[in-house]
């Protein structure tokens, strides 16, 4: 488990506050160093000359690194801040954090003259970009302390504490996603959730396979039965006194997706250790509710199963019964995410009485075809919920894009022997696989306002970029936390 660097604020001076110093550079024909220019002068660094030599333009996230090894300073980073918007500051701060990963400490004037909201964004970005998955006896990242030079340190302390809570949560989600599936079984995930519950003041309940069978969670049982490692259903509850709304978050927790008997091609499989990213995002978000003083009741449901083609595996053509009685004809065992989510959604609306339900899942490769890998696909049954989640994502530094719950494709889910097929009928919805998956899920939420995030693209990154690090990204944690923070 990686520990994020501690981010604190002070009035300065910049010099002496860290071994790596990062200062902002604004764009222009001749890009200019902003706050911190005096420190460079006293270090005898001719910033303008370096910017000219490197043909710097000051765009957000551009870094000109000057090695120094003088007066306790190892290097100076001239960091482009673009238009100075929060999104640009996130890119700039992430670039500084990433470059400083190998040093003990970083001090920066990127946050000087910025409002508290921007200071939070900068603190989050540095923490997120400096993440490293520490596996086995690998070295943890060296960066331990980050000092933000600001005008009024006392006024940003609250925002820094919030940033720290968010960063720790995203790091947790990434750690869970990056863990190889040999160790990451459904039971292992459930155990991690219990630890989170204990430290974060949540109630935890974990249903065993036997309880899932007895209580009618036929989707989770069916997906889990091809594996030697049995499924689980995690239920975590945050119930602050006086809460007037109840939110249920549901996260897909497939600890490995081989496809089952409808087995995946070899090249598609390695990435499937992160097929529990939705579940990780939900557990991680729960870990931060106390620190963020979230005032609404939140229940997390994470159906956990390993989708494997063992001798007891569910077969193409089998019909299964979900929690609450709706039946599915399993025509493709690789469309397993919707089968486990269906049970959790049905249970949520019939037993928990929520005001709103949101699920998050690495559900379909199709979601990445149109949208690419940077955006999550957002579906919602009410405009209000869609707008709230869009705003929360933007505030938190994540990218969602709205998608249609297109009624015309609904008949692609008709089955002659069950209530639903688990994949769209090829003749009726040849494409639009992310939409038909969303329509399948919608069948289980009744009249409760519901949103669905298909994060097959952004849950995983092919490389480091901005605040995101290669591998599991923790996508969704920031959106959920901003959304819940904003709720009264
Ligand atoms: N976990 C996959 C979706 C996925 C694909 C996530 C690529 C991340 C990257 C999901 O369980 C799946 O296999 N979906 C199928 C659905 C199909 C069988 C209808 C898919 O996308 O091919
Ligand atoms: Mn699958
Ligand atoms: Zn899957």
Coordinates of C-alpha atoms and ligand atoms in Angstrom, one line a residue, residues 252 254 256-257 264 272 275 307 334-337 362-364, ligand 3:
X252 CA -18.7 -4.4 -10.5
X254 CA -15.0 -9.2 -11.2
X256 CA -10.6 -11.7 -13.1
X257 CA -12.6 -11.9 -16.3
X264 CA -11.6 -14.2 -24.4
X272 CA -8.9 -8.3 -17.0
X275 CA -12.3 -5.8 -14.1
X307 CA -15.3 -15.4 -14.2
X334 CA -18.4 -13.0 -21.1
X335 CA -21.2 -10.5 -20.6
X336 CA -20.9 -11.4 -16.9
X337 CA -20.7 -7.9 -15.4
X362 CA -15.9 -1.9 -16.6
X363 CA -18.8 -3.2 -18.5
X364 CA -18.2 -3.1 -22.3
Ligands
LIG3 ZN1 -16.0 -8.2 -17.3

